Coordinates of C-alpha atoms and ligand atoms in Angstrom, one line a residue:
M15 CA -1.3 28.2 23.1
K16 CA -3.9 30.2 24.9
P17 CA -3.0 32.7 28.1
A18 CA -5.6 30.6 30.1
T19 CA -3.7 27.6 29.4
K20 CA -0.6 28.9 31.8
A21 CA -0.8 27.5 34.7
A22 CA -2.3 24.0 32.5
R23 CA 1.0 24.2 31.2
E24 CA 2.9 24.9 34.0
A25 CA 1.6 21.1 35.4
L26 CA 2.3 19.9 33.2
T27 CA 5.7 20.6 32.4
R28 CA 6.1 20.2 36.2
A29 CA 5.2 16.5 36.0
A30 CA 7.0 15.6 32.3
A31 CA 10.6 16.7 34.6
A32 CA 9.1 14.4 37.0
A33 CA 8.2 11.4 34.7
H34 CA 11.5 11.4 33.5
G35 CA 13.7 8.7 33.8
V36 CA 10.5 6.8 35.2
H37 CA 10.4 3.9 33.0
L38 CA 6.5 2.5 31.9
R39 CA 7.2 -1.4 33.2
D40 CA 8.3 0.1 36.4
M41 CA 4.5 1.4 35.8
F42 CA 3.1 -1.3 34.8
A43 CA 4.5 -3.4 38.4
A44 CA 4.4 -0.6 40.6
D45 CA 0.5 -0.8 39.5
R46 CA -2.0 -4.1 38.8
Q47 CA -4.9 -2.1 38.1
R48 CA -3.7 0.1 35.6
F49 CA -4.9 -1.0 32.7
A50 CA -8.1 -0.6 34.5
R51 CA -7.1 2.7 35.0
L52 CA -6.2 3.8 31.9
S53 CA -8.4 2.3 29.2
I54 CA -11.7 2.8 28.7
S55 CA -14.8 1.5 26.7
W56 CA -16.8 2.7 24.1
N57 CA -19.9 1.2 22.3
D58 CA -18.2 -2.1 21.6
W59 CA -14.2 0.1 21.2
L60 CA -11.6 -0.9 23.3
L61 CA -9.2 2.6 23.7
D62 CA -6.2 1.1 25.6
Y63 CA -3.7 4.4 26.7
S64 CA -2.0 2.5 29.7
K65 CA 0.6 2.5 27.9
Q66 CA 1.1 5.5 27.4
R67 CA 4.1 8.1 29.8
V68 CA 1.1 8.7 32.2
T69 CA -0.4 9.1 35.2
A70 CA -3.7 9.5 36.6
D71 CA -3.1 12.9 37.5
T72 CA -1.1 14.2 34.2
M73 CA -4.7 13.1 32.5
G74 CA -6.4 14.6 35.1
L75 CA -4.0 17.8 34.7
L76 CA -4.7 17.5 30.8
Q77 CA -8.0 17.3 31.0
D78 CA -7.3 21.0 33.4
L79 CA -5.9 22.3 30.3
W80 CA -9.0 20.8 27.1
A81 CA -10.6 23.2 30.2
A82 CA -9.0 26.0 30.4
A83 CA -8.8 25.8 26.6
D84 CA -12.8 26.8 26.5
V85 CA -12.5 23.2 24.6
P86 CA -16.6 23.0 25.3
G87 CA -17.2 26.1 24.6
W88 CA -15.9 25.9 20.9
I89 CA -17.1 22.3 20.2
A90 CA -20.8 24.5 21.0
L91 CA -19.1 27.4 17.8
M92 CA -19.1 24.4 15.6
R93 CA -21.9 23.6 16.3
Q94 CA -24.0 26.8 16.0
G95 CA -22.1 27.4 12.7
A96 CA -19.7 29.4 13.5
A97 CA -17.0 30.7 11.2
I98 CA -14.2 29.2 12.9
N99 CA -12.2 29.0 10.3
H100 CA -11.9 32.6 10.5
S101 CA -8.9 33.1 7.6
E102 CA -11.5 32.2 4.9
G103 CA -14.2 33.5 6.7
R104 CA -16.3 30.0 6.8
A105 CA -18.4 27.4 9.2
A106 CA -16.5 24.3 9.5
L107 CA -20.1 22.2 9.4
H108 CA -19.4 18.2 8.0
I109 CA -20.6 17.3 11.2
A110 CA -24.4 18.5 9.6
L111 CA -23.2 15.8 6.3
R112 CA -23.9 12.9 8.7
H113 CA -27.0 14.6 10.5
P114 CA -30.3 12.0 10.4
A115 CA -33.4 13.6 9.0
G116 CA -35.2 14.1 11.7
K117 CA -33.2 15.1 14.0
G118 CA -33.4 18.9 14.0
P119 CA -31.9 21.3 11.9
I120 CA -28.3 22.7 11.6
L121 CA -28.0 26.0 10.7
H122 CA -25.6 28.3 8.8
G123 CA -26.1 32.0 8.5
G124 CA -29.3 31.7 9.7
R125 CA -30.6 28.8 7.6
D126 CA -31.3 25.1 8.2
V127 CA -28.2 22.9 6.0
M128 CA -29.9 20.3 5.8
P129 CA -33.0 20.0 3.6
G130 CA -28.8 20.6 1.4
V131 CA -27.3 17.5 2.6
Q132 CA -30.9 15.2 2.4
G133 CA -31.2 16.4 -1.2
E134 CA -27.9 15.5 -2.3
L135 CA -28.1 13.0 -0.5
E136 CA -31.0 11.6 -2.2
K137 CA -29.0 12.2 -5.7
M138 CA -26.6 9.7 -5.0
R139 CA -29.1 7.1 -4.2
R140 CA -30.6 7.8 -6.8
F141 CA -27.4 7.5 -9.5
A142 CA -26.2 4.2 -7.3
A143 CA -29.3 3.1 -8.3
A144 CA -28.8 3.7 -12.1
I145 CA -25.6 2.5 -12.2
H146 CA -26.2 -0.3 -10.1
G147 CA -29.4 -1.3 -11.8
R148 CA -27.2 -0.9 -15.6
H149 CA -30.3 1.1 -16.3
W150 CA -27.6 4.2 -16.6
R151 CA -25.8 3.0 -19.5
G152 CA -23.0 4.8 -21.8
A153 CA -23.1 6.5 -25.5
T154 CA -23.4 2.6 -26.3
G155 CA -25.7 1.4 -25.1
E156 CA -23.7 -0.9 -23.0
P157 CA -23.8 -0.5 -19.0
I158 CA -20.6 0.8 -16.9
S159 CA -18.4 -2.2 -15.3
D160 CA -16.0 0.9 -14.3
I161 CA -15.9 4.0 -12.2
V162 CA -12.8 6.7 -12.9
N163 CA -12.6 8.9 -9.8
I164 CA -10.1 11.7 -10.4
G165 CA -9.3 13.8 -8.0
I166 CA -6.8 14.5 -5.6
G167 CA -6.3 15.7 -1.7
G168 CA -9.4 15.9 0.2
S169 CA -11.0 15.5 -3.2
D170 CA -9.3 11.9 -3.2
L171 CA -7.5 10.2 0.1
G172 CA -11.2 9.9 1.9
P173 CA -13.5 7.6 -1.0
R174 CA -9.4 5.6 -1.8
M175 CA -9.1 5.0 1.7
A176 CA -12.3 3.8 2.5
T177 CA -13.1 1.8 0.0
R178 CA -10.4 0.0 0.1
A179 CA -10.7 0.4 4.1
L180 CA -14.8 -1.5 3.5
A181 CA -14.1 -4.1 0.8
A182 CA -15.6 -6.5 2.1
F183 CA -18.5 -4.9 1.1
R184 CA -17.9 -4.4 -2.1
H185 CA -20.5 -4.0 -4.9
P186 CA -19.1 -7.3 -7.1
E187 CA -19.4 -6.3 -10.0
L188 CA -18.3 -2.9 -10.3
R189 CA -14.7 -1.1 -9.9
V190 CA -14.1 2.1 -8.9
H191 CA -10.3 2.8 -9.4
Y192 CA -9.1 6.3 -8.5
V193 CA -6.5 8.8 -9.5
A194 CA -4.9 11.8 -8.5
N195 CA -1.0 12.0 -9.3
L196 CA -0.3 14.8 -12.5
D197 CA 2.5 12.1 -13.6
G198 CA 0.5 10.5 -16.8
A199 CA 1.7 7.4 -15.4
D200 CA -1.3 7.3 -12.9
L201 CA -4.3 8.5 -15.4
S202 CA -2.3 5.7 -18.3
T203 CA -2.1 2.8 -16.1
V204 CA -5.9 2.6 -14.8
L205 CA -7.2 3.6 -18.9
A206 CA -4.6 1.0 -19.8
G207 CA -7.7 -1.9 -18.4
L208 CA -11.0 0.2 -19.8
Q209 CA -12.6 0.9 -22.4
P210 CA -14.3 4.3 -23.1
R211 CA -17.7 2.3 -23.7
T212 CA -18.0 1.2 -20.0
T213 CA -15.9 3.5 -18.5
L214 CA -17.3 6.8 -16.0
F215 CA -15.9 9.3 -14.9
I216 CA -16.1 10.8 -11.5
I217 CA -14.9 15.0 -12.1
A218 CA -13.5 15.4 -8.0
S219 CA -13.1 18.8 -6.9
K220 CA -14.7 21.4 -4.8
T221 CA -13.0 24.3 -7.0
F222 CA -12.8 22.3 -9.4
T223 CA -9.1 24.8 -10.8
T224 CA -6.5 22.5 -8.9
Q225 CA -4.2 21.9 -12.3
E226 CA -3.6 17.7 -11.3
T227 CA -7.7 17.5 -10.9
M228 CA -8.1 19.9 -13.8
Q229 CA -5.0 17.7 -16.5
N230 CA -6.1 14.2 -15.0
A231 CA -9.9 14.9 -16.1
A232 CA -9.1 16.7 -19.6
S233 CA -6.8 13.8 -21.0
A234 CA -8.9 11.2 -19.7
R235 CA -12.2 13.0 -21.4
H236 CA -9.2 13.4 -24.3
W237 CA -9.3 9.8 -24.1
L238 CA -13.3 9.4 -24.3
V239 CA -13.7 11.3 -26.8
Q240 CA -11.0 10.1 -29.1
A241 CA -13.4 6.9 -29.5
L242 CA -17.0 8.1 -28.6
G243 CA -17.2 11.8 -29.7
E244 CA -17.7 14.5 -28.2
A245 CA -21.6 13.2 -27.8
A246 CA -20.8 10.8 -25.1
V247 CA -19.4 12.8 -22.7
A248 CA -22.8 13.4 -20.9
R249 CA -22.7 9.4 -20.3
H250 CA -19.5 9.6 -19.3
F251 CA -18.8 12.3 -16.8
V252 CA -20.0 13.7 -13.0
A253 CA -19.0 16.3 -11.5
V254 CA -18.4 16.7 -7.7
S255 CA -17.8 20.4 -7.0
T256 CA -19.1 23.2 -4.8
N257 CA -18.5 25.0 -7.8
L258 CA -20.7 24.4 -10.6
A259 CA -20.0 27.5 -12.8
E260 CA -17.0 25.0 -13.8
V261 CA -18.4 22.3 -14.2
A262 CA -20.8 23.0 -16.8
R263 CA -17.7 25.0 -18.4
F264 CA -16.7 21.5 -18.8
G265 CA -19.2 19.8 -20.4
I266 CA -20.7 18.8 -18.0
D267 CA -24.3 18.1 -17.9
P268 CA -25.7 20.0 -14.7
E269 CA -28.3 17.1 -13.5
N270 CA -24.6 15.0 -13.4
A271 CA -23.1 17.4 -10.7
F272 CA -23.0 17.1 -7.6
A273 CA -22.9 19.7 -5.3
F274 CA -21.3 20.5 -1.4
W275 CA -21.2 23.5 0.2
D276 CA -18.0 25.7 1.0
W277 CA -18.4 25.0 5.0
V278 CA -17.4 21.7 4.0
G279 CA -13.5 21.3 4.0
G280 CA -12.0 19.2 1.6
R281 CA -10.3 17.3 4.4
Y282 CA -13.5 16.6 5.8
S283 CA -15.3 15.9 3.0
L284 CA -15.6 12.1 2.6
W285 CA -19.3 12.2 4.0
S286 CA -20.4 15.2 0.8
A287 CA -21.0 13.9 -2.3
I288 CA -17.4 13.3 -2.8
G289 CA -18.1 9.7 -0.6
L290 CA -20.0 9.3 -4.1
P291 CA -17.3 7.0 -5.4
L292 CA -18.1 5.1 -2.2
V293 CA -21.4 5.0 -2.8
L294 CA -21.1 3.1 -6.2
A295 CA -18.0 0.8 -4.6
V296 CA -20.2 -0.2 -1.5
G297 CA -23.5 1.0 -2.2
F298 CA -25.9 3.6 -0.5
D299 CA -27.1 1.7 2.6
N300 CA -23.7 1.2 2.9
F301 CA -22.3 4.6 3.2
S302 CA -25.7 5.9 4.9
R303 CA -24.2 3.4 8.2
L304 CA -20.7 5.1 7.6
L305 CA -22.3 8.2 8.2
A306 CA -24.9 6.5 11.0
G307 CA -21.1 5.5 12.7
A308 CA -19.4 9.4 11.9
H309 CA -23.0 10.9 13.6
A310 CA -23.1 8.9 16.8
M311 CA -19.2 9.4 17.2
D312 CA -20.5 13.1 16.9
E313 CA -22.7 12.5 19.8
H314 CA -20.4 10.8 21.9
F315 CA -18.1 13.7 21.0
F316 CA -20.6 16.4 22.1
S317 CA -21.7 15.2 25.5
A318 CA -19.1 13.4 26.9
P319 CA -16.2 14.1 29.7
A320 CA -13.0 14.3 29.0
A321 CA -11.7 12.5 30.9
E322 CA -14.3 9.8 28.9
N323 CA -14.2 11.1 25.3
L324 CA -12.1 9.1 22.8
P325 CA -11.3 12.0 20.5
A326 CA -10.1 14.6 23.9
L327 CA -8.1 11.7 24.8
L328 CA -5.8 11.2 22.1
A329 CA -6.1 14.8 21.7
L330 CA -4.6 14.9 25.2
L331 CA -2.4 12.2 24.8
E332 CA -0.5 14.1 21.4
I333 CA 0.1 17.3 23.3
W334 CA 1.5 15.3 26.2
N335 CA 3.9 13.3 24.0
S336 CA 4.6 16.2 21.3
N337 CA 4.6 19.1 23.9
F338 CA 5.6 17.4 26.9
L339 CA 7.4 15.1 26.2
G340 CA 8.9 15.9 23.0
A341 CA 8.0 13.6 20.9
G342 CA 8.1 15.0 17.1
N343 CA 6.4 12.2 15.7
R344 CA 3.7 9.3 15.7
A345 CA 3.6 6.2 13.7
L346 CA 0.1 5.1 13.0
L347 CA -0.7 1.4 12.6
P348 CA -3.3 -0.3 11.7
Y349 CA -2.9 -4.2 12.1
S350 CA -5.2 -4.6 9.3
Q351 CA -4.9 -4.7 5.5
S352 CA -8.0 -2.8 4.7
L353 CA -7.4 0.4 6.5
S354 CA -3.4 0.2 4.9
L355 CA -3.9 4.0 3.6
L356 CA -5.3 5.5 6.3
P357 CA -1.6 6.4 7.4
R358 CA -2.0 9.0 3.9
Y359 CA -5.5 9.8 4.0
L360 CA -4.4 10.9 8.4
Q361 CA -1.6 12.8 7.4
Q362 CA -3.9 15.0 5.2
L363 CA -6.3 15.7 7.8
E364 CA -3.9 16.3 10.1
M365 CA -1.0 17.1 9.3
E366 CA -2.6 19.7 6.8
S367 CA -5.1 20.6 9.7
N368 CA -2.7 21.5 12.3
G369 CA 0.8 22.0 10.9
K370 CA -0.1 25.9 11.0
Q371 CA 2.4 27.9 13.8
I372 CA 0.4 31.2 13.8
D373 CA -2.7 31.5 16.2
R374 CA -5.9 32.6 16.1
Q375 CA -4.2 36.0 16.1
G376 CA -2.4 36.4 14.0
L377 CA 1.1 35.4 15.9
P378 CA 4.0 33.2 16.1
L379 CA 3.0 30.4 18.0
D380 CA 4.9 29.7 21.2
C381 CA 4.9 26.0 21.4
S382 CA 5.0 23.5 18.1
T383 CA 1.8 21.9 16.5
A384 CA 1.3 18.8 14.6
P385 CA 3.7 16.0 14.5
V386 CA 5.0 14.1 11.6
L387 CA 2.5 11.7 11.1
W388 CA 3.6 8.2 9.6
G389 CA 3.1 4.9 9.2
E390 CA 1.9 1.7 7.3
A391 CA -0.6 -1.3 8.1
G392 CA 1.0 -4.1 10.7
T393 CA 2.7 -7.1 10.1
N394 CA 4.2 -5.2 6.9
G395 CA 5.9 -2.0 8.7
Q396 CA 7.7 -5.0 12.0
H397 CA 9.3 -5.5 8.3
A398 CA 10.3 -2.1 7.4
F399 CA 11.1 0.7 10.2
Y400 CA 10.1 -1.1 13.1
Q401 CA 13.7 -1.7 14.0
L402 CA 14.3 2.2 14.2
I403 CA 11.2 2.3 16.4
H404 CA 12.7 -0.2 18.6
Q405 CA 16.2 0.4 19.2
G406 CA 17.0 3.7 17.1
G407 CA 16.7 6.1 20.4
R408 CA 13.8 8.2 19.2
L409 CA 10.6 8.7 21.3
V410 CA 8.4 7.3 18.2
P411 CA 4.4 7.6 20.5
C412 CA 2.9 4.8 18.5
E413 CA -1.1 4.0 18.1
F414 CA -1.8 1.0 17.2
I415 CA -5.6 -0.1 15.9
V416 CA -6.4 -4.0 15.3
C417 CA -10.0 -5.3 14.7
R418 CA -11.3 -8.6 17.2
Q419 CA -12.8 -10.1 13.8
P420 CA -11.2 -10.2 10.4
D421 CA -12.5 -9.0 7.7
F422 CA -12.1 -11.7 6.0
P423 CA -11.9 -14.6 7.7
L424 CA -9.3 -16.8 6.1
P425 CA -7.8 -19.7 8.4
G426 CA -5.1 -19.2 10.9
H427 CA -5.1 -15.6 10.3
H428 CA -5.4 -13.0 12.6
E429 CA -4.3 -14.6 15.6
K430 CA -1.2 -14.3 14.4
L431 CA -2.6 -10.7 13.6
L432 CA -3.6 -10.7 17.1
A433 CA -0.8 -11.6 18.4
N434 CA 2.2 -9.5 16.1
C435 CA 0.0 -7.0 17.1
F436 CA -0.1 -7.1 20.8
A437 CA 3.3 -8.7 20.7
Q438 CA 4.7 -5.4 19.7
S439 CA 2.7 -2.5 21.8
E440 CA 4.4 -5.5 25.1
A441 CA 7.8 -5.3 23.7
L442 CA 7.9 -1.5 22.9
M443 CA 6.5 -0.9 26.4
R444 CA 8.5 -3.3 28.7
G445 CA 11.6 -3.8 26.5
R446 CA 14.4 -6.1 27.9
T447 CA 17.4 -5.2 30.4
L448 CA 20.7 -6.0 29.1
A449 CA 21.0 -8.9 32.2
E450 CA 17.9 -10.2 31.1
T451 CA 19.0 -10.4 27.6
T452 CA 22.5 -11.8 29.4
A453 CA 20.5 -15.3 31.5
E454 CA 18.4 -15.6 27.9
L455 CA 21.5 -15.9 26.2
A456 CA 24.1 -17.5 28.5
T457 CA 20.6 -20.1 29.0
S458 CA 19.9 -21.3 25.4
G459 CA 24.4 -22.5 26.3
M460 CA 26.1 -19.7 24.0
A461 CA 29.6 -19.9 25.2
P462 CA 30.2 -16.6 27.8
D463 CA 32.0 -15.1 25.2
Q464 CA 29.6 -14.9 23.1
V465 CA 26.7 -13.6 25.5
A466 CA 28.9 -10.8 26.6
L467 CA 29.8 -9.3 22.9
L468 CA 25.8 -10.0 22.1
A469 CA 23.9 -9.3 25.1
P470 CA 24.2 -5.6 24.3
Y471 CA 22.8 -6.0 20.7
R472 CA 19.9 -8.1 22.0
T473 CA 19.0 -5.0 24.6
F474 CA 16.0 -3.2 23.9
P475 CA 15.5 0.2 26.1
G476 CA 11.4 0.0 25.3
N477 CA 9.5 2.5 27.4
Q478 CA 8.3 3.3 24.1
P479 CA 4.3 5.1 24.4
S480 CA 1.8 4.0 22.7
T481 CA -2.1 3.4 22.6
T482 CA -4.2 0.7 21.1
L483 CA -7.8 0.9 19.4
L484 CA -9.0 -2.3 19.7
L485 CA -12.2 -2.4 17.6
P486 CA -14.9 -4.6 17.2
R487 CA -14.8 -5.4 13.2
L488 CA -14.4 -2.7 10.6
D489 CA -17.6 -2.5 9.2
P490 CA -19.0 0.7 8.1
F491 CA -20.9 2.0 11.0
N492 CA -17.8 1.6 12.7
L493 CA -15.2 2.8 9.7
G494 CA -17.1 6.0 9.8
A495 CA -17.2 6.4 13.9
L496 CA -12.7 5.7 13.5
L497 CA -12.8 8.4 10.6
A498 CA -15.1 11.0 13.0
L499 CA -13.3 10.1 15.3
Y500 CA -10.2 10.9 14.0
E501 CA -11.5 14.6 12.7
H502 CA -12.7 15.4 16.2
K503 CA -9.2 14.9 17.6
V504 CA -8.2 17.3 15.5
F505 CA -10.0 20.2 16.0
V506 CA -9.5 19.9 20.4
E507 CA -5.6 19.8 19.8
S508 CA -6.7 23.3 17.2
V509 CA -8.5 24.4 20.5
I510 CA -5.8 23.7 22.5
W511 CA -2.7 25.2 20.0
D512 CA -4.8 27.6 19.5
I513 CA -4.8 27.3 15.7
N514 CA -6.9 27.2 12.8
P515 CA -7.2 24.1 12.0
F516 CA -9.7 24.3 8.7
D517 CA -7.2 26.6 6.7
Q518 CA -4.5 25.7 4.7
W519 CA -2.7 28.4 2.7
G520 CA 1.4 26.7 3.1
V521 CA 0.0 24.6 0.5
E522 CA -0.3 27.9 -1.7
Y523 CA 2.1 29.0 -2.2
G524 CA 4.1 26.2 -4.4
K525 CA 0.9 25.7 -6.1
Q526 CA 1.8 30.0 -7.1
L527 CA 5.9 29.4 -7.4
A528 CA 4.7 26.2 -10.0
S529 CA 2.0 28.3 -12.2
R530 CA 5.6 31.1 -13.1
L531 CA 7.8 28.6 -13.7
L532 CA 5.4 25.9 -16.3
P533 CA 6.3 29.1 -19.2
I534 CA 9.8 28.8 -18.4
I535 CA 10.1 25.1 -19.2
E536 CA 6.9 25.2 -21.6
G537 CA 10.0 28.0 -24.1
K538 CA 6.5 29.9 -23.6
A539 CA 9.0 33.1 -21.0
A540 CA 12.2 33.4 -20.1
A541 CA 13.7 32.2 -17.1
A542 CA 14.4 36.0 -14.9
A543 CA 15.2 35.7 -10.7
L544 CA 15.7 32.5 -10.4
D545 CA 17.9 31.8 -7.8
S546 CA 20.7 28.9 -9.6
S547 CA 19.4 25.8 -8.7
T548 CA 15.9 26.3 -10.1
A549 CA 17.5 27.9 -13.1
G550 CA 20.4 25.0 -13.3
L551 CA 17.9 22.2 -13.0
I552 CA 15.5 23.5 -15.9
D553 CA 18.5 24.1 -18.2
A554 CA 19.1 20.6 -17.5
C555 CA 15.3 19.6 -18.3
K556 CA 15.5 21.4 -21.7
S557 CA 18.6 19.7 -23.2
Ligands
F6P24 O1 -3.6 20.0 -1.3 C1 -4.3 21.6 -1.1 C2 -5.6 21.2 -1.1 O2 -6.2 22.6 -1.3 C3 -6.7 20.3 -0.2 O3 -7.0 20.7 0.2 C4 -7.6 19.8 -1.0 O4 -8.2 18.4 0.0 C5 -6.7 19.4 -2.8 O5 -6.2 20.7 -3.0 C6 -8.1 19.3 -3.8 O6 -8.6 20.2 -3.8 P1 -10.0 20.2 -4.8 O7 -10.8 19.8 -4.1 O8 -10.2 21.4 -5.1 O9 -9.3 19.7 -5.7

């Protein structure tokens, strides 16, 4: 972290030592106002962090860290379009993608990016209207019934997650599918249920060079051309990319290419034309509401003081848990089937952004950065890995997300979902002492020797920190705000850790080695200078 944060860090280290051995249940017992003190509202959201191992003093020290790291100064740089992605010489202006038309310019290199942003949005709107209105016809004159988005990473996870999240808003007739994996099983199983005549492919790739996407696109093209001939490509393929020259080389009509810009990082690109499959899935009006929600969160992030700023609070709590209490992970637990892909989406957003070990000066960091993010929709996770969180002996900060109202209101379901969510955070916080367990088993009529035998197994340490984010409902506006919340959380953390969250050089090395191994596996090059394991594995495949 930056030298300027030294005093704040030292104070936090002392606070962490003092907090050692203090149990959350005792904190609640000592302060009846704890929930009121350590929870905040925004719009009709509620963020309850009273079950985190913090006091009001700890929060004050964390806010000192925010100030010492000059987070407000970095927010200003982001908004000005400065090249804060310094290792790639780029701005990070995803906020422009949800900036409302007519609300003033957003400058990049002295030029307003908003006319370009609005132009692409309008093109997406018209395209969706043509597909939904059945005016866009395939090569045989039939309307499109199935969309297949081919992309990976940021060109897949965002629209895929949001399409599931907004399932309640889906277009009744159009089906939207996603293919990402290089494993032919992914494309093959999706295509197995489709007809070339009524299928439209979106090839989504910022660079239009990503191996997985290009291979899947080539195989999809082959599938279509075999059935309908080469001339059909123009009616069945559109592309989303920053590399329009490569799009044209693939044979996609430039009219059917949707652009975005190098100042949009892949994992921040849902709001751009990368959101096209989502527009088709839920309609342009709902996509506009998603953008409006994200913009509302942007405004909140830019203006609220750290103590009332949702992204700041989530970031500061993560830093407290990981850098001062030593947690190496965080469990994301949405009690919402529709948000079941959120953990996967946030794995890229958080870990690809902040999984770094070199600071902005090019020096090794003196602290750990992004903790491992994992998770699963509740209540499913309760029947899989919660045992470890309750009794596994590891510190696992948990983040619960739940909505007051269901998006699919089946009688009897939602109250039980809420009860389970709140019960888990309560159990994780309180735990159950040996004395309590012993008393409970004895009252149940169990024989004393059995009670003595079983009580230790049924005792829970508790003191497991958690945050609960309670949303009114899962709709496009709230989803947009939720995703923007996490984008800004990641940014705040990066500023405090003094790292660049917008590059991902770590991913490149594996890609480079895969290109070196491919000709060896294909038998076109000799295996030279390989370690014995890699060489042995390749030999085993060939034989
Ligand atoms: O995984 C590395 C990465 O570069 C991601 O950052 C990106 O979202 C993904 O590959 C896909 O890249 P593209 O959109 O250029 O195909």
